[in-house]
Coordinates of C-alpha atoms in Angstrom, one line a residue:
Chain A
M1 CA -35.3 -22.7 1.2
R2 CA -33.0 -25.6 0.6
V3 CA -34.0 -25.7 -3.1
L4 CA -33.3 -21.9 -3.3
L5 CA -29.8 -22.3 -1.9
L6 CA -29.0 -25.1 -4.3
F7 CA -28.7 -22.6 -7.2
L8 CA -26.4 -20.4 -5.0
R9 CA -24.2 -23.4 -4.1
K10 CA -24.0 -24.4 -7.8
E11 CA -23.2 -20.8 -8.8
L12 CA -20.4 -20.5 -6.2
K13 CA -18.9 -23.8 -7.4
A14 CA -19.1 -22.6 -11.0
I15 CA -17.4 -19.3 -10.1
R16 CA -14.7 -21.1 -8.1
T17 CA -13.8 -23.3 -11.0
D18 CA -14.0 -20.7 -13.7
S19 CA -10.7 -18.8 -14.0
R20 CA -12.2 -16.4 -16.6
V21 CA -14.5 -15.0 -13.9
W22 CA -11.9 -14.3 -11.3
P23 CA -10.3 -11.3 -12.9
V24 CA -13.7 -9.6 -13.2
Y25 CA -14.4 -10.4 -9.6
L26 CA -11.1 -8.9 -8.5
V27 CA -11.0 -5.6 -10.4
F28 CA -13.9 -4.1 -8.5
P29 CA -12.7 -4.9 -5.0
V30 CA -9.3 -3.6 -5.7
L31 CA -10.7 -0.4 -7.1
A32 CA -13.2 -0.2 -4.2
I33 CA -10.5 -0.5 -1.6
G34 CA -8.0 1.6 -3.4
L35 CA -10.0 4.7 -4.2
P36 CA -11.4 5.4 -0.7
T37 CA -8.0 4.8 0.8
F38 CA -6.5 7.2 -1.7
V39 CA -9.2 9.8 -0.9
A40 CA -8.7 9.4 2.8
T41 CA -5.0 9.6 2.8
L42 CA -4.2 12.1 0.1
S43 CA -7.2 14.4 -0.2
P44 CA -6.4 16.3 3.1
L45 CA -3.1 17.3 1.5
L46 CA -4.7 18.3 -1.8
I47 CA -7.4 20.2 0.1
R48 CA -4.9 22.1 2.2
Q49 CA -2.9 23.0 -0.9
G50 CA -6.1 24.2 -2.7
M51 CA -7.2 26.3 0.2
A52 CA -3.7 27.8 0.5
R53 CA -3.9 28.8 -3.2
Q54 CA -7.3 30.2 -2.6
D55 CA -8.6 28.0 -5.4
A56 CA -12.1 29.3 -6.3
G57 CA -13.6 25.9 -6.9
M58 CA -12.2 24.5 -3.7
L59 CA -13.5 27.4 -1.7
Q60 CA -16.9 27.0 -3.2
V61 CA -17.0 23.3 -2.3
A62 CA -15.8 24.0 1.2
Q63 CA -18.6 26.5 1.6
L64 CA -21.2 24.0 0.4
I65 CA -19.9 21.3 2.7
R66 CA -19.9 23.7 5.7
M67 CA -23.7 24.1 5.1
M68 CA -24.3 20.4 5.5
P69 CA -25.2 19.7 9.1
D70 CA -23.0 16.6 9.4
F71 CA -19.9 18.6 8.5
A72 CA -20.6 22.1 9.8
A73 CA -18.6 21.7 12.9
L74 CA -15.6 20.1 11.2
T75 CA -12.5 21.8 9.7
P76 CA -12.9 22.3 5.9
E77 CA -10.2 19.6 5.4
E78 CA -12.0 17.0 7.5
G79 CA -15.4 17.9 6.2
M80 CA -14.4 17.7 2.6
T81 CA -12.5 14.4 3.1
R82 CA -15.5 12.9 4.8
Y83 CA -17.9 14.1 2.1
V84 CA -15.8 12.9 -0.7
L85 CA -15.4 9.6 1.1
R86 CA -19.1 9.3 1.4
S87 CA -19.6 10.0 -2.3
V88 CA -17.1 7.2 -3.1
A89 CA -19.6 4.8 -1.6
A90 CA -21.3 4.8 -5.0
L91 CA -18.6 2.4 -6.0
F92 CA -20.0 -0.1 -3.6
L93 CA -23.4 0.3 -5.2
L94 CA -21.9 -0.1 -8.7
M95 CA -20.0 -3.3 -7.7
P96 CA -22.9 -5.6 -7.1
V97 CA -24.9 -4.0 -10.0
A98 CA -22.2 -4.6 -12.5
L99 CA -21.1 -8.1 -11.4
S100 CA -24.5 -9.6 -10.8
S101 CA -25.9 -8.3 -14.1
T102 CA -23.3 -10.5 -15.9
S103 CA -24.3 -13.5 -13.9
A104 CA -28.0 -12.8 -14.4
A105 CA -27.6 -12.4 -18.1
F106 CA -26.6 -16.1 -18.3
S107 CA -29.1 -17.2 -15.7
I108 CA -31.8 -18.5 -18.0
V109 CA -30.5 -18.3 -21.6
G110 CA -27.3 -20.0 -20.3
E111 CA -29.3 -22.9 -18.9
K112 CA -31.0 -23.2 -22.2
Q113 CA -27.7 -23.0 -24.1
Q114 CA -26.1 -25.8 -22.1
R115 CA -29.3 -27.8 -22.3
T116 CA -29.8 -28.0 -18.5
L117 CA -33.1 -26.0 -18.5
E118 CA -35.4 -28.8 -19.5
P119 CA -34.0 -31.3 -16.9
I120 CA -34.5 -28.6 -14.3
L121 CA -38.0 -27.8 -15.4
A122 CA -38.8 -31.5 -15.5
T123 CA -38.2 -31.6 -11.7
P124 CA -41.1 -30.6 -9.3
I125 CA -39.5 -27.2 -8.8
T126 CA -42.0 -24.3 -9.2
D127 CA -41.5 -21.2 -11.3
R128 CA -41.2 -19.1 -8.2
Q129 CA -38.6 -21.4 -6.7
F130 CA -36.6 -21.4 -10.0
L131 CA -36.7 -17.6 -10.4
L132 CA -35.9 -17.0 -6.7
G133 CA -33.1 -19.5 -6.8
K134 CA -31.6 -17.8 -9.9
L135 CA -32.0 -14.4 -8.3
I136 CA -30.2 -15.4 -5.1
A137 CA -27.5 -17.2 -7.1
A138 CA -26.8 -14.1 -9.2
A139 CA -27.1 -11.5 -6.5
A140 CA -25.9 -13.1 -3.3
P141 CA -22.2 -13.7 -4.2
T142 CA -21.7 -10.2 -5.5
V143 CA -23.5 -8.6 -2.5
A144 CA -21.4 -10.7 -0.2
M145 CA -18.3 -9.7 -2.0
T146 CA -19.4 -6.0 -1.7
W147 CA -19.9 -6.3 2.0
V148 CA -16.5 -8.0 2.5
T149 CA -14.8 -5.4 0.4
A150 CA -16.5 -2.6 2.3
L151 CA -15.3 -4.1 5.6
V152 CA -11.8 -4.4 4.3
T153 CA -12.0 -0.8 3.0
I154 CA -13.2 0.5 6.4
A155 CA -10.4 -1.3 8.1
V156 CA -7.8 0.0 5.7
V157 CA -9.0 3.6 5.6
D158 CA -9.3 3.7 9.4
I159 CA -5.8 2.2 9.9
A160 CA -4.4 4.6 7.3
T161 CA -5.9 7.7 9.0
S162 CA -5.6 6.5 12.5
G163 CA -5.1 9.3 15.0
R164 CA -5.7 12.0 12.4
Y165 CA -9.3 12.8 13.4
A166 CA -11.3 12.7 16.6
T167 CA -13.5 9.9 15.3
A168 CA -12.7 7.3 12.7
L169 CA -13.6 8.3 9.1
L170 CA -15.6 5.1 8.5
P171 CA -18.1 3.6 8.9
D172 CA -20.3 6.5 8.0
R173 CA -24.0 6.0 8.6
F174 CA -24.7 6.7 4.9
W175 CA -22.2 4.0 4.0
A176 CA -23.8 1.6 6.4
L177 CA -27.3 2.0 5.0
G178 CA -26.1 2.3 1.4
I179 CA -24.0 -0.7 1.4
L180 CA -26.0 -2.9 3.7
A181 CA -29.5 -2.1 2.2
L182 CA -29.4 -0.1 -1.0
A183 CA -26.6 -2.2 -2.7
P184 CA -28.5 -5.5 -2.4
L185 CA -31.8 -3.9 -3.3
L186 CA -30.2 -2.3 -6.4
A187 CA -28.5 -5.5 -7.3
T188 CA -31.8 -7.4 -7.0
A189 CA -33.5 -4.9 -9.3
V190 CA -30.8 -5.2 -11.9
V191 CA -30.8 -9.0 -11.7
L192 CA -34.5 -9.1 -12.1
V193 CA -34.5 -6.9 -15.1
T194 CA -31.6 -8.8 -16.6
M195 CA -33.3 -12.1 -16.0
R196 CA -36.3 -10.8 -17.9
F197 CA -34.0 -10.2 -20.8
S198 CA -32.4 -13.5 -20.3
A199 CA -35.7 -15.4 -20.4
K200 CA -36.5 -13.9 -23.8
A201 CA -33.0 -14.0 -25.3
T202 CA -31.3 -16.7 -27.4
D203 CA -27.8 -15.5 -27.0
P204 CA -26.1 -15.0 -23.6
Q205 CA -23.4 -12.7 -25.0
A206 CA -26.0 -10.4 -26.6
T207 CA -27.8 -10.3 -23.2
V208 CA -24.6 -9.4 -21.4
Q209 CA -23.9 -6.6 -23.9
A210 CA -27.5 -5.3 -23.9
T211 CA -27.7 -5.2 -20.1
A212 CA -24.2 -3.6 -19.8
L213 CA -25.3 -0.9 -22.3
A214 CA -28.5 -0.3 -20.5
I215 CA -27.6 -0.8 -16.8
I216 CA -24.3 0.9 -16.2
P217 CA -25.1 4.1 -18.0
G218 CA -28.5 4.1 -16.3
F219 CA -26.8 3.7 -12.9
L220 CA -24.4 6.5 -13.6
I221 CA -27.3 8.8 -14.7
L222 CA -29.2 7.9 -11.5
I223 CA -26.1 8.7 -9.4
A224 CA -25.6 12.0 -11.2
V225 CA -29.2 13.0 -10.6
F226 CA -29.7 11.8 -7.1
G227 CA -26.2 11.5 -5.8
K228 CA -26.1 14.8 -4.0
L229 CA -29.5 14.2 -2.4
L230 CA -28.5 10.7 -1.3
T231 CA -25.2 11.8 0.2
T232 CA -26.7 14.8 2.0
Y233 CA -30.1 13.6 3.5
F234 CA -30.1 10.4 5.3
T235 CA -33.9 10.3 5.1
A236 CA -33.6 10.5 1.3
L237 CA -31.3 7.5 1.3
G238 CA -33.9 5.6 3.5
I239 CA -36.7 6.5 1.1
A240 CA -34.5 5.3 -1.8
C241 CA -34.1 2.0 -0.1
L242 CA -37.9 1.6 0.4
V243 CA -38.6 2.6 -3.2
M244 CA -36.1 0.1 -4.4
A245 CA -37.6 -2.6 -2.2
L246 CA -41.0 -1.9 -3.7
I247 CA -39.5 -1.9 -7.2
D248 CA -37.9 -5.3 -6.5
V249 CA -41.2 -6.8 -5.3
V250 CA -43.0 -5.5 -8.4
L251 CA -40.3 -6.8 -10.7
F252 CA -40.2 -10.2 -9.1
R253 CA -44.0 -10.6 -9.4
G254 CA -43.8 -9.5 -13.0
N255 CA -41.0 -12.0 -13.7
T256 CA -43.0 -14.8 -12.1
R257 CA -46.1 -13.8 -14.1
T258 CA -44.3 -13.6 -17.4
F259 CA -42.2 -16.7 -17.0
R260 CA -43.5 -19.1 -19.6
R261 CA -42.0 -22.6 -19.3
E262 CA -43.8 -23.6 -22.5
E263 CA -42.5 -20.7 -24.5
I264 CA -38.9 -21.2 -23.2
L265 CA -39.0 -24.9 -24.0
T266 CA -40.7 -24.8 -27.4
R267 CA -39.6 -21.5 -29.0
W268 CA -35.9 -21.7 -28.3
K269 CA -33.8 -23.8 -30.7
Chain B
M1 CA -50.1 -46.0 -15.7
I2 CA -50.3 -43.6 -18.7
S3 CA -53.6 -42.9 -20.4
A4 CA -54.2 -40.3 -23.1
H5 CA -57.5 -39.3 -24.6
G6 CA -57.7 -37.1 -27.6
L7 CA -54.5 -35.3 -26.6
S8 CA -53.7 -32.5 -29.0
R9 CA -51.3 -29.7 -29.1
S10 CA -51.0 -26.8 -31.6
F11 CA -48.4 -24.1 -31.9
D12 CA -49.6 -20.8 -33.4
G13 CA -52.6 -22.7 -34.8
R14 CA -50.5 -25.4 -36.4
P15 CA -51.1 -28.8 -35.0
A16 CA -48.0 -30.6 -33.6
V17 CA -49.9 -33.6 -32.4
E18 CA -53.6 -34.5 -32.8
A19 CA -56.0 -36.7 -31.0
L20 CA -53.6 -39.0 -29.3
T21 CA -55.4 -41.8 -27.5
F22 CA -53.5 -44.7 -26.0
H23 CA -53.0 -46.6 -22.8
V24 CA -49.7 -47.9 -21.4
P25 CA -50.3 -50.3 -18.5
E26 CA -48.0 -50.3 -15.5
G27 CA -44.6 -52.0 -16.0
K28 CA -44.8 -51.9 -19.8
L29 CA -42.4 -50.4 -22.2
F30 CA -44.0 -48.2 -24.9
A31 CA -41.9 -47.4 -27.9
L32 CA -43.0 -44.2 -29.6
L33 CA -41.7 -44.2 -33.2
G34 CA -42.0 -41.6 -35.9
P35 CA -40.0 -39.4 -38.3
N36 CA -38.4 -36.1 -37.2
G37 CA -41.0 -33.6 -36.4
A38 CA -43.7 -36.2 -35.9
G39 CA -44.5 -34.8 -32.4
K40 CA -42.7 -37.3 -30.2
T41 CA -40.9 -34.7 -28.0
T42 CA -44.1 -32.6 -27.8
T43 CA -46.0 -35.7 -26.6
V44 CA -43.4 -36.5 -24.0
R45 CA -43.4 -32.9 -22.8
M46 CA -47.2 -32.9 -22.5
L47 CA -47.2 -36.2 -20.6
L48 CA -44.6 -34.7 -18.2
G49 CA -46.7 -31.6 -17.6
L50 CA -44.0 -29.4 -19.1
I51 CA -46.4 -28.0 -21.7
G52 CA -50.1 -28.1 -21.6
P53 CA -52.4 -29.8 -24.2
T54 CA -54.5 -27.6 -26.5
S55 CA -57.3 -30.2 -26.0
G56 CA -57.7 -33.7 -24.7
S57 CA -56.5 -35.1 -21.4
A58 CA -54.1 -37.6 -19.9
T59 CA -53.2 -39.1 -16.6
V60 CA -49.7 -40.2 -15.7
A61 CA -49.0 -42.2 -12.6
G62 CA -52.5 -41.3 -11.4
H63 CA -52.2 -37.6 -11.8
A64 CA -54.1 -35.6 -14.4
I65 CA -51.7 -33.5 -16.5
G66 CA -52.4 -29.8 -16.8
A67 CA -55.1 -30.0 -14.1
D68 CA -53.3 -27.5 -11.9
A69 CA -49.8 -26.5 -10.9
R70 CA -49.9 -29.0 -8.0
A71 CA -50.9 -31.9 -10.3
S72 CA -48.2 -30.9 -12.8
R73 CA -45.6 -31.0 -10.0
A74 CA -46.9 -34.4 -8.8
V75 CA -46.5 -35.7 -12.4
R76 CA -43.0 -34.4 -12.6
A77 CA -42.1 -35.9 -9.3
A78 CA -43.3 -39.3 -10.4
C79 CA -41.5 -39.2 -13.7
G80 CA -37.9 -39.3 -14.9
L81 CA -36.8 -37.8 -18.2
L82 CA -33.8 -38.4 -20.4
T83 CA -33.7 -35.7 -23.0
E84 CA -32.4 -36.3 -26.5
A85 CA -29.4 -34.1 -25.9
P86 CA -28.8 -34.1 -22.2
G87 CA -26.9 -31.1 -20.8
F88 CA -24.9 -30.7 -17.7
Y89 CA -22.8 -28.0 -16.0
D90 CA -19.5 -28.8 -17.7
R91 CA -17.3 -27.2 -15.0
L92 CA -18.9 -29.1 -12.2
S93 CA -18.1 -32.7 -11.4
G94 CA -20.4 -35.6 -12.2
W95 CA -21.1 -35.9 -8.5
D96 CA -21.9 -32.2 -8.0
N97 CA -24.2 -32.3 -11.1
L98 CA -26.2 -35.2 -9.8
V99 CA -26.4 -33.9 -6.3
F100 CA -27.7 -30.6 -7.6
F101 CA -30.4 -32.2 -9.8
G102 CA -31.3 -34.8 -7.1
S103 CA -31.8 -32.1 -4.5
L104 CA -34.3 -30.4 -6.8
Y105 CA -36.6 -33.4 -6.1
D106 CA -36.6 -32.3 -2.5
M107 CA -35.1 -35.5 -1.3
P108 CA -33.1 -35.5 2.0
D109 CA -29.4 -35.0 1.4
A110 CA -28.5 -38.4 2.8
V111 CA -30.9 -40.1 0.4
V112 CA -29.6 -38.2 -2.6
R113 CA -26.0 -39.1 -1.8
T114 CA -26.8 -42.7 -1.2
R115 CA -28.7 -43.0 -4.5
V116 CA -26.1 -41.0 -6.4
T117 CA -23.4 -43.3 -5.0
H118 CA -25.4 -46.5 -6.0
Y119 CA -26.1 -45.4 -9.5
L120 CA -22.5 -44.0 -10.2
R121 CA -21.2 -47.4 -9.2
L122 CA -23.9 -49.2 -11.2
M123 CA -23.2 -47.1 -14.3
D124 CA -19.4 -47.5 -13.9
L125 CA -18.8 -43.8 -13.3
W126 CA -17.7 -43.9 -9.7
D127 CA -14.0 -43.5 -10.4
R128 CA -14.7 -40.4 -12.5
R129 CA -17.2 -38.8 -10.2
D130 CA -15.0 -35.9 -9.1
E131 CA -13.9 -34.9 -12.7
P132 CA -15.6 -32.1 -14.5
V133 CA -18.4 -33.3 -16.8
G134 CA -16.9 -31.3 -19.6
G135 CA -14.2 -33.9 -19.8
Y136 CA -16.6 -36.9 -20.1
S137 CA -17.2 -38.8 -23.3
K138 CA -20.6 -38.8 -24.9
G139 CA -21.3 -42.2 -23.6
M140 CA -20.4 -41.2 -20.0
K141 CA -22.6 -38.1 -20.3
Q142 CA -25.5 -40.3 -21.5
R143 CA -25.0 -42.6 -18.5
L144 CA -24.9 -39.6 -16.2
A145 CA -28.1 -38.4 -17.8
I146 CA -29.7 -41.8 -17.2
I147 CA -28.8 -41.6 -13.6
R148 CA -30.4 -38.2 -13.4
A149 CA -33.6 -39.6 -14.9
L150 CA -33.7 -42.4 -12.3
F151 CA -32.3 -41.5 -8.9
H152 CA -35.6 -40.1 -7.5
D153 CA -37.1 -43.6 -8.1
P154 CA -39.7 -42.5 -10.7
K155 CA -42.7 -44.8 -11.5
V156 CA -42.6 -43.6 -15.1
V157 CA -39.4 -42.9 -17.2
F158 CA -39.3 -41.1 -20.5
F159 CA -36.3 -41.8 -22.7
D160 CA -35.7 -39.7 -25.8
E161 CA -33.3 -41.5 -28.1
P162 CA -31.5 -43.2 -25.2
T163 CA -28.8 -44.9 -27.3
S164 CA -28.3 -42.1 -29.9
G165 CA -24.6 -41.6 -30.6
L166 CA -23.4 -44.4 -28.3
D167 CA -21.0 -47.0 -29.3
P168 CA -22.4 -50.6 -29.6
E169 CA -21.1 -51.6 -26.2
A170 CA -22.5 -48.6 -24.4
A171 CA -25.8 -48.9 -26.3
L172 CA -26.1 -52.5 -25.1
A173 CA -25.5 -51.5 -21.6
V174 CA -28.2 -48.8 -21.8
R175 CA -30.6 -51.3 -23.3
D176 CA -29.9 -53.8 -20.6
L177 CA -30.5 -51.1 -18.0
I178 CA -33.9 -50.3 -19.6
V179 CA -34.9 -53.9 -19.5
K180 CA -33.9 -54.0 -15.8
L181 CA -36.0 -50.9 -15.1
K182 CA -38.9 -52.6 -16.8
D183 CA -38.4 -55.7 -14.8
E184 CA -38.5 -53.6 -11.7
G185 CA -42.1 -52.7 -12.6
R186 CA -41.5 -49.2 -14.0
T187 CA -43.5 -47.9 -16.9
I188 CA -41.2 -46.7 -19.7
V189 CA -41.7 -44.6 -22.8
V190 CA -38.9 -44.7 -25.3
C191 CA -38.9 -42.3 -28.3
T192 CA -36.5 -43.7 -30.8
H193 CA -35.5 -43.9 -34.5
N194 CA -33.8 -47.1 -33.7
L195 CA -36.4 -49.7 -34.9
D196 CA -34.2 -52.6 -34.0
E197 CA -34.0 -51.3 -30.4
A198 CA -37.7 -50.8 -30.3
E199 CA -38.4 -54.3 -31.6
R200 CA -36.2 -55.8 -28.9
L201 CA -37.5 -53.8 -26.0
A202 CA -41.1 -52.8 -26.6
D203 CA -44.3 -54.3 -25.3
L204 CA -46.3 -51.7 -27.1
V205 CA -45.4 -49.8 -30.2
G206 CA -46.9 -46.5 -31.3
I207 CA -46.1 -45.0 -34.7
L208 CA -46.7 -41.2 -34.6
K209 CA -46.8 -38.8 -37.4
R210 CA -48.7 -35.9 -35.9
R211 CA -51.5 -38.5 -35.3
L212 CA -51.0 -41.9 -33.7
L213 CA -51.2 -44.0 -36.8
V214 CA -51.0 -47.3 -35.0
C215 CA -50.6 -48.3 -31.3
D216 CA -50.6 -51.9 -30.3
T217 CA -48.4 -54.8 -29.2
L218 CA -45.8 -55.9 -31.7
E219 CA -47.5 -59.3 -32.2
R220 CA -50.7 -57.6 -33.1
L221 CA -49.0 -55.2 -35.4
R222 CA -47.3 -58.1 -37.1
A223 CA -50.5 -60.0 -37.4
G224 CA -52.2 -57.0 -39.0
A225 CA -49.4 -56.3 -41.4
G226 CA -50.0 -56.9 -45.1
D227 CA -52.5 -59.7 -46.1
G228 CA -51.7 -62.1 -43.2
A229 CA -48.9 -64.0 -41.7
R230 CA -46.6 -66.1 -43.9
V231 CA -44.9 -69.5 -43.3
H232 CA -41.9 -70.8 -45.1
V233 CA -41.9 -74.6 -45.7
A234 CA -38.8 -76.3 -47.2
V235 CA -39.5 -79.7 -48.6
R236 CA -37.1 -82.4 -50.0
A237 CA -38.8 -82.5 -53.5
G238 CA -41.9 -81.8 -55.4
A239 CA -42.6 -78.3 -54.0
A240 CA -44.7 -77.3 -57.0
E241 CA -47.0 -80.3 -56.7
H242 CA -47.4 -79.8 -53.0
A243 CA -48.2 -76.2 -53.5
Q244 CA -50.9 -77.1 -56.0
R245 CA -52.5 -79.4 -53.4
L246 CA -52.5 -76.7 -50.8
Q247 CA -53.9 -74.0 -53.0
G248 CA -57.6 -73.4 -52.3
Q249 CA -57.5 -74.7 -48.8
P250 CA -59.3 -72.2 -46.5
F251 CA -56.2 -72.0 -44.2
A252 CA -53.8 -71.4 -47.0
P253 CA -55.3 -68.8 -49.4
H254 CA -52.1 -68.1 -51.2
V255 CA -48.9 -70.2 -51.9
D256 CA -45.7 -69.1 -53.7
V257 CA -43.0 -71.5 -54.7
T258 CA -39.3 -70.8 -54.9
G259 CA -37.1 -73.8 -55.7
E260 CA -38.1 -76.4 -53.1
T261 CA -39.5 -73.8 -50.7
L262 CA -43.2 -73.0 -50.3
R263 CA -44.2 -69.5 -49.0
V264 CA -47.7 -70.0 -47.6
T265 CA -49.9 -67.1 -46.6
V266 CA -52.0 -68.0 -43.6
G267 CA -54.7 -66.2 -41.7
D268 CA -53.3 -66.8 -38.3
A269 CA -49.8 -68.3 -38.0
A270 CA -50.5 -70.0 -34.6
T271 CA -53.5 -72.0 -35.7
D272 CA -52.9 -72.4 -39.4
T273 CA -49.3 -73.5 -39.5
P274 CA -50.0 -76.9 -38.0
R275 CA -52.8 -77.4 -40.6
V276 CA -50.4 -76.5 -43.4
V277 CA -47.9 -79.0 -42.1
A278 CA -50.5 -81.7 -41.6
A279 CA -51.8 -81.2 -45.2
L280 CA -48.3 -81.4 -46.6
V281 CA -47.4 -84.5 -44.7
Q282 CA -50.7 -86.1 -45.7
G283 CA -49.8 -85.3 -49.3
G284 CA -46.5 -87.1 -48.9
A285 CA -44.2 -84.2 -48.5
E286 CA -40.9 -84.7 -46.7
I287 CA -40.6 -81.5 -44.7
L288 CA -37.1 -80.2 -44.0
E289 CA -37.9 -76.9 -42.3
V290 CA -40.9 -74.9 -41.2
R291 CA -40.3 -71.3 -40.3
P292 CA -42.9 -68.5 -39.7
E293 CA -42.0 -65.3 -41.5
T294 CA -42.5 -62.4 -39.2
P295 CA -42.7 -58.9 -40.6
S296 CA -39.9 -56.8 -39.1
L297 CA -40.9 -53.6 -37.2
E298 CA -39.1 -51.7 -40.0
S299 CA -41.4 -53.1 -42.6
I300 CA -44.4 -52.4 -40.4
Y301 CA -43.1 -48.9 -39.8
L302 CA -42.5 -48.1 -43.4
H303 CA -45.7 -49.7 -44.5
T304 CA -47.6 -47.6 -41.9
L305 CA -46.0 -44.3 -42.8
R306 CA -46.4 -44.9 -46.6
G307 CA -50.0 -45.7 -46.0
D308 CA -50.5 -42.3 -44.4
H309 CA -50.4 -40.1 -47.5

């Protein structure tokens, strides 16, 4: 366990001392705090205006939301606000996915590029320890940042809407499961896929671009397809977590099996 | 400490090294010489268990390489490696880099810190320990890499071009350290193009060009170079006549004369030189200087490689 945390400690030190990384790490939290706060504070007003205008789209959405058991007993204004807020949780899934994929892209090819891979592989560390250490180093900081950002968001939203509803808007149980479980599981999957690219690649920048092109659109498509299901049925969200956990296990085993020290050392120039 | 038997490695069917057989006893320094692409790095990687052999076997520090994952880990734990172009995390300090790599050897934190402190002081890097490695000079990085190869107290140390790119003072310091490590009883393998360095440091010399062309002590390689050892004898006068008298003696099969100096080819310098001197004195020669001519490692190296066509 100590060896695994070494990579994390090193990664955290590297992040702390790299001023180029900080802006990237700040954009998402700012967005993730700002958007739900905006939704929570301004959407009731917009919903009220839309309903007053008898806006057809708004009425249709209100009708759909009223059919959802969680919101059936609420006013259209509160129900819609809570639903939109729940949907915005997707940002907290995207945050670890996007940030950790960049870190994972550098995980192996970056070591090779700075000529630290051979000294690492010359130590008694096993392939499994190395890959697990790299996985934790890439995923843990972004997951931790996601959780902290979520906590701040919950506090800000609840303070901003204090006294407006019978119960606080957040945390929503979908948020809790999505952010605590699905976000790290998704991040893990993305890191494992990216590490597979990274182990075969010769150029970190190309890996970053390739993964950005593949992962972010892929994530958005998944959200578009399964978003409604995952924000409506708590069981579906639970099943999604289990499926992701299974995918992570399969991916990690695959990475361990296909990790070729020899190939990495001898084929890369 | 290191024994290789028929060790071979091919990449995509193309042999990188073939049938390496050698033995390096404990506490000896083995200089592995050879041109670029001769297979030196491949050999070191095989001996460290980083890559497996295609055929053959080797034991390093009592562990059979490539036997299984556990044996490979044991080999790596018992060995230190200085790569030709050592890399570090440039944004981290020298201290953080060393603690990171030291901890990968699964040593207790306190031991890692004590050893890192000891070696940073020894290598004159203590005052710069908190600075990012990116700001270090090449010599400082090389010293840091040497610490990385040593602080887990390995029995066997592999140095790939240890003084490459260093200024003479830094190179001398590294050579002194290597001698010190040998004196401590460690077994050392040095891959180098620097023949002068190999000549100064090595107990055993191997010349590799895909195959191990020669592997022996420097003395034996010298004795086996060319047609035998040579002795220079400077006399006060009459070198030509003295040469004639020596010619034909069984211990001096060939004699050249340049001015008042005789260049005598002998079978074995240790036993035949006194005979040459005695014969000359008996013939009335006034000897000013007797000097054995030892072939340099460079001449042995070039002679060996040229003979491998």
